[in-house]
Coordinates of C-alpha atoms in Angstrom, one line a residue:
Chain A
X4 CA 24.7 -14.7 14.1
X5 CA 27.4 -16.7 12.5
X6 CA 25.4 -17.6 9.3
X7 CA 25.8 -15.5 6.2
X8 CA 22.6 -13.6 5.7
X9 CA 20.4 -14.8 2.8
X10 CA 18.0 -11.8 2.9
X11 CA 18.5 -8.1 3.4
X12 CA 16.1 -6.4 5.6
X13 CA 16.0 -2.7 4.8
X14 CA 14.7 -0.7 7.7
X15 CA 12.5 2.2 6.5
X16 CA 11.2 3.4 9.9
X17 CA 13.4 6.5 10.3
X18 CA 12.1 7.7 6.9
X19 CA 8.8 6.1 6.0
X20 CA 7.7 5.7 9.6
X21 CA 8.7 9.1 10.9
X22 CA 7.3 11.1 8.0
X23 CA 3.9 9.5 8.5
X24 CA 3.4 10.5 12.1
X25 CA 2.6 14.0 13.2
X26 CA 5.1 14.3 16.0
X27 CA 8.7 15.1 15.2
X28 CA 11.2 12.7 16.9
X29 CA 14.1 14.7 18.5
X30 CA 17.4 14.2 16.6
X31 CA 19.1 12.6 19.6
X32 CA 16.4 9.9 19.7
X33 CA 16.8 9.3 16.0
X34 CA 20.5 8.8 16.4
X35 CA 20.0 6.4 19.4
X36 CA 17.4 4.5 17.4
X37 CA 19.7 4.1 14.4
X38 CA 22.5 3.0 16.7
X39 CA 20.2 0.4 18.2
X40 CA 19.1 -0.9 14.8
X41 CA 22.8 -1.2 13.7
X42 CA 23.6 -3.0 17.0
X43 CA 20.8 -5.5 16.2
X44 CA 22.4 -6.2 12.8
X45 CA 20.5 -4.1 10.4
X46 CA 22.8 -3.4 7.3
X47 CA 20.6 -1.0 5.4
X48 CA 18.6 1.9 6.8
X49 CA 16.6 4.5 5.0
X50 CA 17.5 7.3 7.5
X51 CA 15.5 10.2 6.1
X52 CA 14.0 12.1 3.3
X53 CA 15.6 15.1 1.5
X54 CA 12.5 17.3 1.2
X55 CA 11.9 20.9 2.2
X56 CA 11.6 21.2 6.0
X57 CA 8.5 23.3 5.6
X58 CA 6.8 20.4 3.9
X59 CA 8.1 17.7 6.3
X60 CA 9.4 19.2 9.5
X61 CA 10.0 15.7 10.8
X62 CA 12.9 15.5 8.3
X63 CA 14.5 18.9 8.9
X64 CA 17.5 17.3 10.6
X65 CA 18.2 14.8 7.8
X66 CA 21.8 16.0 7.1
X67 CA 22.7 15.5 10.8
X68 CA 21.1 12.1 10.8
X69 CA 23.0 11.0 7.6
X70 CA 26.2 12.3 9.0
X71 CA 25.8 10.2 12.2
X72 CA 24.7 7.1 10.4
X73 CA 27.7 7.3 8.1
X74 CA 30.0 6.6 11.1
X75 CA 28.7 3.0 11.2
X76 CA 31.0 0.9 9.1
X77 CA 29.2 -1.6 6.8
X78 CA 25.9 0.2 7.1
X79 CA 24.3 1.3 3.8
X80 CA 22.9 4.7 4.5
X81 CA 19.9 5.4 2.3
X82 CA 17.7 8.4 1.8
X83 CA 14.6 9.2 -0.1
X84 CA 14.8 12.0 -2.6
X85 CA 11.7 13.2 -4.5
X86 CA 13.6 15.1 -7.2
X87 CA 16.9 16.4 -8.5
X88 CA 17.1 19.1 -5.9
X89 CA 16.7 16.5 -3.1
X90 CA 19.3 14.3 -4.8
X91 CA 21.8 17.1 -4.9
X92 CA 21.5 17.6 -1.1
X93 CA 21.6 13.8 -0.4
X94 CA 24.7 13.3 -2.5
X95 CA 26.4 16.3 -0.9
X96 CA 25.6 14.8 2.5
X97 CA 27.3 11.6 1.5
X98 CA 24.6 8.9 1.4
X99 CA 25.4 5.5 -0.1
X100 CA 22.1 5.1 -1.8
X101 CA 19.2 7.2 -2.9
X102 CA 15.7 6.0 -3.5
X103 CA 13.1 7.8 -5.6
X104 CA 9.3 7.3 -5.4
X105 CA 7.7 6.6 -8.7
X106 CA 4.0 5.7 -8.7
X107 CA 2.6 3.0 -10.9
X108 CA -0.8 4.7 -10.6
X109 CA -1.1 8.1 -12.4
X110 CA -3.6 9.3 -9.8
X111 CA -1.2 8.5 -6.9
X112 CA 1.7 10.1 -8.8
X113 CA -0.1 13.3 -9.1
X114 CA -1.3 13.2 -5.4
X115 CA 2.1 12.2 -4.0
X116 CA 4.7 14.2 -6.1
X117 CA 2.4 16.4 -8.2
X118 CA 3.9 15.0 -11.4
X119 CA 2.9 12.5 -14.0
X120 CA 4.7 9.2 -14.2
X121 CA 6.4 10.3 -17.4
X122 CA 7.6 13.5 -15.7
X123 CA 9.1 11.3 -12.9
X124 CA 11.0 9.2 -15.4
X125 CA 12.4 12.4 -16.8
X126 CA 13.4 13.4 -13.3
X127 CA 15.2 10.0 -12.9
X128 CA 17.3 10.7 -16.0
X129 CA 18.3 14.1 -14.6
X130 CA 19.2 12.5 -11.2
X131 CA 21.1 9.8 -12.9
X132 CA 23.1 12.4 -14.9
X133 CA 23.8 14.3 -11.6
X134 CA 25.0 11.1 -9.9
X135 CA 27.2 10.1 -12.8
X136 CA 28.9 13.5 -12.8
X137 CA 29.2 14.0 -9.0
X138 CA 28.9 10.7 -7.1
X139 CA 29.2 7.7 -9.4
X140 CA 29.6 5.2 -6.5
X141 CA 26.2 6.0 -5.1
X142 CA 23.4 3.5 -5.8
X143 CA 20.0 4.7 -7.1
X144 CA 16.9 2.7 -6.6
X145 CA 13.2 3.2 -7.3
X146 CA 10.3 1.7 -5.4
X147 CA 7.3 1.6 -7.7
X148 CA 4.5 2.6 -5.3
X149 CA 0.9 1.5 -5.7
X150 CA 2.3 -1.4 -7.9
X151 CA -0.4 -3.7 -6.6
X152 CA -3.4 -1.4 -6.6
X153 CA -4.3 2.2 -5.7
X154 CA -6.9 3.6 -3.3
X155 CA -7.4 6.5 -5.7
X156 CA -7.7 4.8 -9.1
X157 CA -8.4 1.2 -8.0
X158 CA -6.8 -1.5 -10.1
X159 CA -3.3 -0.9 -11.6
X160 CA -2.6 -2.6 -14.8
X161 CA 0.3 -5.1 -14.5
X162 CA 1.6 -4.3 -17.9
X163 CA 1.8 -0.7 -16.9
X164 CA 3.9 -1.6 -13.9
X165 CA 6.4 -3.7 -15.9
X166 CA 6.6 -1.0 -18.6
X167 CA 7.3 1.6 -16.0
X168 CA 10.0 -0.6 -14.4
X169 CA 11.7 -1.0 -17.8
X170 CA 11.5 2.8 -18.3
X171 CA 13.2 3.3 -14.9
X172 CA 16.0 1.0 -15.8
X173 CA 16.5 2.8 -19.1
X174 CA 16.7 6.0 -17.2
X175 CA 19.7 4.7 -15.3
X176 CA 18.2 3.2 -12.1
X177 CA 20.1 0.3 -10.5
X178 CA 17.3 -1.4 -8.8
X179 CA 13.5 -1.3 -9.2
X180 CA 11.4 -2.7 -6.4
X181 CA 7.6 -3.0 -6.0
X182 CA 5.6 -1.4 -3.2
X183 CA 2.2 -2.3 -2.0
X184 CA 1.6 1.3 -0.8
X185 CA -2.0 0.7 -0.3
X186 CA -2.2 -2.8 1.2
X187 CA -4.0 -4.3 -1.7
X188 CA -1.5 -7.0 -2.8
X189 CA -2.2 -10.7 -2.5
X190 CA 0.3 -13.5 -2.6
X191 CA -0.6 -14.8 -6.1
X192 CA -0.2 -11.3 -7.5
X193 CA 3.1 -10.7 -5.7
X194 CA 4.6 -13.9 -7.1
X195 CA 3.3 -13.2 -10.6
X196 CA 4.5 -9.6 -10.7
X197 CA 7.9 -10.1 -9.2
X198 CA 8.5 -13.0 -11.6
X199 CA 7.6 -10.8 -14.5
X200 CA 9.8 -8.1 -13.1
X201 CA 12.7 -10.4 -12.9
X202 CA 12.1 -11.8 -16.3
X203 CA 12.1 -8.3 -17.7
X204 CA 14.9 -6.5 -15.8
X205 CA 16.9 -9.5 -14.3
X206 CA 19.2 -8.6 -11.4
X207 CA 17.8 -5.1 -11.3
X208 CA 14.6 -6.4 -9.7
X209 CA 14.7 -4.9 -6.3
X210 CA 13.0 -4.9 -2.9
X211 CA 9.5 -5.9 -1.9
X212 CA 7.9 -3.2 0.2
X213 CA 4.7 -4.7 1.7
X214 CA 2.1 -3.3 3.9
X215 CA 0.0 -5.1 6.5
X216 CA -3.2 -3.1 5.9
X217 CA -5.3 -6.2 5.6
X218 CA -3.1 -8.6 7.5
X219 CA -1.3 -10.0 4.4
X220 CA 2.1 -8.3 4.9
X221 CA 4.0 -11.4 5.9
X222 CA 2.2 -13.7 3.5
X223 CA 3.1 -11.3 0.7
X224 CA 6.7 -11.2 1.8
X225 CA 6.8 -15.0 1.8
X226 CA 5.3 -14.9 -1.7
X227 CA 8.0 -12.5 -2.8
X228 CA 10.7 -14.7 -1.3
X229 CA 9.3 -17.6 -3.3
X230 CA 9.7 -15.3 -6.4
X231 CA 13.4 -14.9 -5.6
X232 CA 13.2 -11.5 -3.9
X233 CA 15.9 -11.2 -1.3
X234 CA 15.5 -7.5 -0.1
X235 CA 12.5 -6.6 2.0
X236 CA 11.6 -3.2 3.4
X237 CA 10.1 -3.2 6.9
X238 CA 9.5 -0.7 9.7
X239 CA 10.3 -1.3 13.3
X240 CA 7.0 -1.4 15.3
X241 CA 5.1 -1.2 12.0
X242 CA 5.5 2.6 12.0
X243 CA 4.3 4.4 8.9
X244 CA 2.1 4.3 5.9
X245 CA 1.4 6.8 3.2
X246 CA -0.4 10.1 4.0
X247 CA -1.4 10.5 0.3
X248 CA -3.1 7.1 0.0
X249 CA -6.2 7.2 2.1
X250 CA -6.8 4.1 4.1
X251 CA -3.2 2.9 3.6
X252 CA -1.5 1.9 6.9
X253 CA 0.9 -0.4 8.4
X254 CA 4.3 -1.1 7.0
X255 CA 5.4 -4.7 7.6
X256 CA 6.7 -5.0 11.1
X257 CA 10.5 -5.6 11.1
X258 CA 10.3 -7.8 14.2
X259 CA 7.7 -10.1 12.8
X260 CA 9.4 -10.3 9.4
X261 CA 12.8 -11.2 11.0
X262 CA 11.1 -13.8 13.2
X263 CA 9.5 -15.4 10.1
X264 CA 12.7 -15.7 8.1
X265 CA 14.9 -16.8 11.1
X266 CA 12.2 -19.4 12.1
X267 CA 12.3 -20.6 8.5
X268 CA 16.1 -21.1 8.7
X269 CA 16.7 -18.1 6.4
X270 CA 19.4 -16.1 8.1
X271 CA 18.8 -12.3 8.2
X272 CA 22.0 -11.3 10.1
X273 CA 19.8 -9.7 12.7
X274 CA 19.6 -10.6 16.4
X275 CA 15.9 -10.6 17.3
X276 CA 16.3 -9.8 21.0
X277 CA 18.4 -6.8 20.2
X278 CA 15.9 -5.8 17.5
X279 CA 13.1 -5.8 20.0
X280 CA 15.3 -3.8 22.3
X281 CA 15.6 -1.2 19.5
X282 CA 11.9 -0.4 20.1
X283 CA 13.0 1.5 23.3
X284 CA 14.6 4.5 21.6
X285 CA 11.8 4.6 19.1
X286 CA 9.1 4.7 21.8
X287 CA 11.2 7.2 23.9
X288 CA 11.4 9.5 20.9
X289 CA 7.7 9.3 20.0
X290 CA 5.9 9.0 23.3
X291 CA 2.3 7.9 22.9
X292 CA 2.7 6.8 19.3
X293 CA 1.3 3.2 18.9
X294 CA 3.8 0.6 17.9
X295 CA 2.8 -2.8 16.6
X296 CA 4.3 -6.3 16.3
X297 CA 3.0 -9.7 17.4
X298 CA 6.4 -11.2 18.1
X299 CA 7.4 -8.5 20.6
X300 CA 4.0 -9.0 22.3
X301 CA 4.1 -12.8 22.4
X302 CA 7.8 -13.0 23.1
X303 CA 10.2 -15.5 21.5
X304 CA 9.2 -19.1 21.6
X305 CA 10.6 -21.5 24.2
X306 CA 14.0 -22.8 23.1
X307 CA 14.3 -20.0 20.4
X308 CA 17.8 -20.5 18.9
X309 CA 17.6 -20.2 15.1
X310 CA 21.4 -20.2 14.6
Chain B
X10 CA -20.4 -16.3 -5.3
X11 CA -21.0 -18.3 -8.5
X12 CA -17.6 -20.0 -8.5
X13 CA -17.1 -23.4 -7.0
X14 CA -15.2 -23.1 -3.8
X15 CA -11.6 -24.4 -4.0
X16 CA -11.0 -24.2 -0.2
X17 CA -13.1 -25.1 2.8
X18 CA -13.0 -22.6 5.6
X19 CA -14.0 -24.3 8.8
X20 CA -15.2 -21.8 11.3
X21 CA -14.1 -22.8 14.9
X22 CA -15.2 -19.6 16.7
X23 CA -18.3 -21.0 18.4
X24 CA -16.2 -23.8 19.9
X25 CA -12.5 -22.8 20.1
X26 CA -13.3 -19.1 20.5
X27 CA -16.1 -19.3 23.0
X28 CA -14.4 -21.8 25.3
X29 CA -11.3 -19.6 25.5
X30 CA -13.1 -16.6 26.9
X31 CA -14.4 -16.3 30.4
X32 CA -17.8 -14.9 29.6
X33 CA -20.6 -17.3 28.4
X34 CA -22.3 -16.2 25.3
X35 CA -26.1 -16.5 25.7
X36 CA -27.6 -19.3 23.6
X37 CA -29.8 -16.9 21.5
X38 CA -26.7 -15.0 20.4
X39 CA -24.8 -18.2 19.5
X40 CA -27.7 -19.2 17.3
X41 CA -27.8 -15.8 15.6
X42 CA -24.1 -15.9 15.1
X43 CA -24.2 -19.3 13.5
X44 CA -27.1 -18.2 11.3
X45 CA -25.0 -15.2 10.2
X46 CA -22.0 -17.4 9.4
X47 CA -24.2 -19.7 7.3
X48 CA -25.7 -16.7 5.5
X49 CA -22.2 -15.5 4.7
X50 CA -21.5 -18.9 3.1
X51 CA -19.7 -20.9 5.7
X52 CA -20.2 -24.6 5.0
X53 CA -18.6 -26.1 8.1
X54 CA -18.8 -24.9 11.7
X55 CA -17.4 -26.3 14.9
X56 CA -20.4 -25.4 17.0
X57 CA -19.4 -26.5 20.4
X58 CA -17.7 -29.0 22.7
X59 CA -19.2 -32.0 24.4
X60 CA -17.5 -31.6 27.8
X61 CA -19.0 -31.6 31.3
X62 CA -20.8 -28.2 31.9
X63 CA -19.0 -27.8 35.2
X64 CA -15.6 -27.8 33.4
X65 CA -16.8 -25.5 30.6
X66 CA -20.0 -23.7 31.4
X67 CA -19.6 -21.8 28.1
X68 CA -20.6 -25.1 26.4
X69 CA -23.5 -26.1 28.6
X70 CA -26.0 -25.5 25.8
X71 CA -24.2 -27.5 23.2
X72 CA -27.1 -29.8 22.5
X73 CA -29.4 -26.9 21.8
X74 CA -26.8 -25.3 19.6
X75 CA -26.3 -28.5 17.6
X76 CA -30.0 -28.9 17.2
X77 CA -30.4 -25.4 15.8
X78 CA -27.4 -25.7 13.5
X79 CA -28.7 -29.0 12.0
X80 CA -31.6 -27.0 10.5
X81 CA -29.2 -25.4 8.0
X82 CA -29.2 -27.6 4.9
X83 CA -25.7 -28.2 3.5
X84 CA -23.9 -27.1 6.7
X85 CA -21.5 -29.6 8.2
X86 CA -22.1 -29.4 12.0
X87 CA -19.0 -30.4 13.8
X88 CA -18.3 -30.7 17.6
X89 CA -15.3 -31.3 19.6
X90 CA -15.3 -34.4 21.8
X91 CA -12.5 -35.1 24.2
X92 CA -13.4 -38.8 24.8
X93 CA -15.8 -41.6 24.3
X94 CA -18.4 -40.2 26.7
X95 CA -18.4 -36.9 24.8
X96 CA -18.6 -38.8 21.5
X97 CA -21.7 -40.6 22.7
X98 CA -23.5 -37.4 23.5
X99 CA -22.4 -35.7 20.3
X100 CA -23.6 -38.7 18.2
X101 CA -26.9 -38.7 20.1
X102 CA -27.3 -35.0 19.3
X103 CA -26.9 -35.8 15.6
X104 CA -23.7 -34.0 14.6
X105 CA -22.2 -34.7 11.2
X106 CA -18.6 -34.7 12.3
X107 CA -16.7 -35.1 15.5
X108 CA -13.2 -33.8 16.1
X109 CA -10.8 -35.1 18.8
X110 CA -7.8 -33.3 20.3
X111 CA -4.7 -35.3 20.2
X112 CA -1.5 -33.6 21.3
X113 CA 1.8 -34.2 19.5
X114 CA 3.6 -33.0 22.6
X115 CA 3.3 -35.4 25.6
X116 CA 3.5 -32.5 28.0
X117 CA 0.6 -30.7 26.3
X118 CA -1.4 -33.9 26.2
X119 CA -1.1 -34.4 29.9
X120 CA -2.0 -30.7 30.6
X121 CA -4.9 -30.6 28.1
X122 CA -6.7 -33.9 28.5
X123 CA -4.8 -35.5 31.4
X124 CA -3.8 -38.5 29.3
X125 CA -0.8 -39.6 27.4
X126 CA -0.7 -39.6 23.6
X127 CA -1.0 -43.4 23.6
X128 CA -4.0 -43.3 25.9
X129 CA -5.6 -40.8 23.5
X130 CA -5.0 -43.2 20.5
X131 CA -6.7 -45.9 22.6
X132 CA -9.6 -43.5 23.1
X133 CA -9.8 -43.0 19.3
X134 CA -10.2 -46.7 18.8
X135 CA -13.1 -46.8 21.3
X136 CA -14.7 -43.8 19.7
X137 CA -14.3 -45.3 16.3
X138 CA -16.0 -48.5 17.5
X139 CA -18.8 -46.5 18.9
X140 CA -19.3 -44.6 15.7
X141 CA -19.2 -47.8 13.6
X142 CA -21.9 -49.3 15.7
X143 CA -24.2 -46.3 16.2
X144 CA -23.6 -43.7 13.6
X145 CA -21.5 -44.9 10.7
X146 CA -22.2 -41.9 8.6
X147 CA -20.5 -39.5 10.9
X148 CA -17.0 -38.3 10.1
X149 CA -14.2 -38.4 12.6
X150 CA -11.2 -36.1 12.5
X151 CA -8.3 -35.4 14.7
X152 CA -6.4 -32.1 14.9
X153 CA -2.9 -32.8 16.1
X154 CA -2.3 -30.0 18.5
X155 CA 1.2 -28.6 19.2
X156 CA 2.3 -30.2 15.9
X157 CA 4.7 -27.3 15.3
X158 CA 6.1 -26.8 18.8
X159 CA 4.9 -26.6 22.4
X160 CA 5.2 -23.9 25.0
X161 CA 5.6 -26.6 27.6
X162 CA 8.2 -28.9 26.1
X163 CA 9.7 -26.7 23.4
X164 CA 10.5 -28.5 20.1
X165 CA 8.2 -31.3 18.9
X166 CA 9.9 -34.0 16.9
X167 CA 8.5 -34.1 13.3
X168 CA 8.9 -37.9 13.2
X169 CA 6.7 -38.1 16.3
X170 CA 4.1 -36.0 14.6
X171 CA 4.0 -38.2 11.5
X172 CA 4.0 -41.4 13.6
X173 CA 1.1 -40.2 15.7
X174 CA -0.8 -39.2 12.5
X175 CA -0.4 -42.7 11.2
X176 CA -1.5 -44.2 14.5
X177 CA -4.6 -42.0 14.4
X178 CA -5.5 -43.3 10.9
X179 CA -4.9 -46.9 12.0
X180 CA -7.3 -46.2 14.9
X181 CA -10.0 -45.4 12.4
X182 CA -9.8 -41.6 12.0
X183 CA -10.9 -40.2 8.6
X184 CA -8.8 -37.1 8.6
X185 CA -5.8 -35.9 10.5
X186 CA -5.0 -32.2 10.5
X187 CA -2.1 -30.3 12.0
X188 CA -2.6 -27.5 14.6
X189 CA -0.2 -24.8 15.5
X190 CA -1.7 -24.5 19.0
X191 CA 1.1 -22.4 20.3
X192 CA 1.9 -20.1 17.4
X193 CA 5.3 -21.5 16.8
X194 CA 5.0 -22.7 13.2
X195 CA 6.9 -21.1 10.3
X196 CA 6.1 -21.4 6.6
X197 CA 9.0 -23.7 5.8
X198 CA 8.0 -26.1 8.5
X199 CA 4.4 -26.0 7.5
X200 CA 5.2 -26.9 3.9
X201 CA 7.5 -29.7 5.0
X202 CA 5.3 -31.3 7.6
X203 CA 2.1 -31.1 5.5
X204 CA 3.9 -32.6 2.6
X205 CA 5.2 -35.4 4.8
X206 CA 1.7 -35.9 6.2
X207 CA 0.2 -36.2 2.7
X208 CA 3.0 -38.6 1.6
X209 CA 2.2 -40.8 4.6
X210 CA -1.6 -40.8 4.9
X211 CA -2.7 -39.4 1.5
X212 CA -6.2 -38.1 1.2
X213 CA -6.6 -38.4 5.0
X214 CA -4.3 -35.4 5.5
X215 CA -6.7 -32.8 6.9
X216 CA -7.0 -29.2 8.0
X217 CA -4.4 -26.6 8.8
X218 CA -5.2 -24.9 12.1
X219 CA -2.9 -21.9 12.4
X220 CA -2.5 -19.3 15.0
X221 CA -1.4 -15.7 14.6
X222 CA 0.5 -15.5 17.8
X223 CA 3.6 -14.0 16.2
X224 CA 1.9 -12.6 13.1
X225 CA 2.6 -15.6 10.8
X226 CA -1.0 -17.0 10.7
X227 CA -1.7 -16.1 7.1
X228 CA 1.8 -16.8 5.9
X229 CA 1.5 -20.3 7.4
X230 CA -1.9 -20.8 5.7
X231 CA -0.4 -19.8 2.4
X232 CA 2.4 -22.3 3.0
X233 CA -0.2 -25.0 3.8
X234 CA -2.1 -24.1 0.6
X235 CA 1.1 -24.5 -1.3
X236 CA 1.4 -28.0 0.2
X237 CA -2.1 -28.9 -1.1
X238 CA -4.0 -28.3 2.1
X239 CA -7.6 -27.2 1.1
X240 CA -9.3 -27.1 4.6
X241 CA -8.4 -24.2 6.9
X242 CA -9.6 -23.6 10.4
X243 CA -10.2 -20.0 11.4
X244 CA -12.1 -18.0 13.9
X245 CA -14.3 -15.0 13.3
X246 CA -12.6 -11.9 14.9
X247 CA -9.7 -14.1 15.8
X248 CA -11.5 -15.3 18.9
X249 CA -9.8 -18.0 20.9
X250 CA -6.5 -19.7 21.7
X251 CA -5.7 -22.5 24.2
X252 CA -6.0 -21.9 27.9
X253 CA -3.6 -24.9 28.6
X254 CA -0.8 -23.6 26.4
X255 CA 0.6 -20.5 28.1
X256 CA 1.3 -17.7 25.8
X257 CA -0.8 -19.2 23.0
X258 CA -3.2 -16.7 21.5
X259 CA -4.9 -15.7 18.4
X260 CA -6.6 -18.1 16.0
X261 CA -6.3 -17.0 12.4
X262 CA -8.9 -14.4 11.7
X263 CA -11.6 -15.8 9.3
X264 CA -12.1 -12.4 7.7
X265 CA -8.5 -11.9 6.8
X266 CA -8.1 -15.5 5.6
X267 CA -11.1 -15.3 3.3
X268 CA -9.8 -11.9 2.0
X269 CA -6.4 -13.5 1.2
X270 CA -7.9 -16.4 -0.7
X271 CA -10.5 -14.4 -2.5
X272 CA -8.0 -11.8 -3.5
X273 CA -5.7 -14.5 -4.8
X274 CA -8.6 -15.8 -7.0
X275 CA -9.1 -18.9 -4.9
X276 CA -12.9 -19.0 -4.3
X277 CA -14.0 -19.7 -0.7
X278 CA -17.8 -19.7 -1.3
X279 CA -18.0 -16.9 1.3
X280 CA -19.3 -13.4 0.9
X281 CA -16.8 -11.2 2.6
X282 CA -19.2 -8.3 3.4
X283 CA -21.7 -10.7 4.9
X284 CA -18.9 -12.4 6.9
X285 CA -17.9 -9.0 8.3
X286 CA -21.6 -8.5 9.2
X287 CA -21.5 -11.7 11.2
X288 CA -19.2 -10.0 13.7
X289 CA -22.3 -8.1 15.0
X290 CA -24.0 -11.1 16.8
X291 CA -20.6 -12.2 18.0
X292 CA -19.9 -8.8 19.6
X293 CA -23.5 -8.5 20.8
X294 CA -23.2 -11.8 22.6
X295 CA -19.8 -11.1 24.1
X296 CA -19.9 -7.4 25.0
X297 CA -16.4 -6.0 25.8
X298 CA -14.5 -8.9 24.4
X299 CA -11.8 -7.8 21.9
X300 CA -12.2 -8.9 18.3
X301 CA -9.4 -8.7 15.8
X302 CA -9.1 -8.5 12.1
X303 CA -7.2 -6.2 9.8
X304 CA -9.6 -6.5 6.8
X305 CA -12.7 -5.4 8.8
X306 CA -10.7 -2.5 10.1
X307 CA -9.3 -1.4 6.8
X308 CA -12.4 -2.2 4.8
X309 CA -12.5 -3.9 1.4
X310 CA -10.2 -2.3 -1.3
X311 CA -11.6 0.0 -3.8
X312 CA -13.2 -1.9 -6.6
X313 CA -13.3 -5.2 -4.6
X314 CA -15.1 -7.8 -6.8
X315 CA -13.3 -11.1 -6.6
X316 CA -16.0 -13.0 -8.5

């Protein structure tokens, strides 16, 4: 792993994955899993969500998990916060980066956070003020969910997506990414929308968060890469989805995504064998939960040596 | 389906798929399956292989299957022939197109057809002479297997692939495609190699035959599309692989490939709902055999109407 990474793989499994399954992973397994991910070379992990434990008991230990993750030098410790209250707790815990869910689809926004898009942008302003006053070094990003289509409302207008991204930046957000929450994106759309996003908000254009619902996860990541995206969300073993978007399933599998980039000669900074080994604590902590991934199943190709 | 197709999806399931599974599909089910594929809009089907029945009992009824397929106006009926003897039988049966397997890897060539690459090019010359004399209207294509890597020998030199493609054209072949028999291809390599192929042999550059072994099947098809490939092999339900390439598995799933192109606004001429319905005769004829496909599992997105 001597080459300088050209892409950042942001592991979302400990948040997006774990909050989508019914079982709660014991804290000790979460910590082992995060350690294994760091050992494999992951440099950014979304370790949890600051939401009330009665809503998401899987995240009740988020402060402990953050605390532990912060011991890893060089790791960006990220957490999801749905609102100002969550942001307060996350900033107090010492995270490096907070991410807020803003839906491009009004129907999904109401279902997911029980607020309109406009109300969420107001919330962003409040969170930004809080951050400015209490933790100015912390980064703040938004993933625009249902940016490529919504299982509730159907088509999502591309102009709406871009307008909302601009509103997020005006509210103080550092980076705005686009999420295919519902697995409806296609490569032509991904290229078009990320190019528009970059044209509008420049370097504040953020991560591609793709799903593999209809098998297009990696093709859509490739399309995003072509459109100069360099940060990609993925989930080890493909764990996760969105419980509020019916039919949505299947985050892009980190193992397969890393295989694609490394095979292309695009360094990720991640050791694929160690990444596959990081499935062990995940499976130990969630016995019986299905994990996915074609590369772990097929094994690495003969003579695999991307560096 | 009013739009003129921009890509040709060449269904290889009845040959590549069926010869890779142990069970033999009854002839009546094969015919129903082919009819269902045609009803969905498929315009080219590799319906079988002209090999001795004692080697591949799954293909013993190939003449009957060709006969039946020929009744469909507008359908290109294709068959695999490993040698001159197979070509004689295929031409006698009246196929529109024959395809010959030539391996880019010497090790795979010896394992798959028990001949060197050079011997296979000699065979092409003989088959071409036969065709010229007996059936000049029949097209002749080669899929260069293991073009992107080989599970037996590892890396396959790209210059070798291009030289072999040129030799095939000089031997009289109309179209030379590239096959990722072993699921080792990556999108950068696919773009590079197909661009080189087109630069060398122009319009004789043929189909992309990708596998989904490590999840990159659709990303590689997208990369090939970017490199001006317009013919794509795929297999309904992802049936198939190569029994002589250990670890190889998973043809690209026709349903997911068609979903990708149609979603991108690239017309395939295929009705996706009818294509998914064509899984019924496949499954009826091969009870217990696993079929794959994310799109059939997830269903079509809300408001799906690509035309």
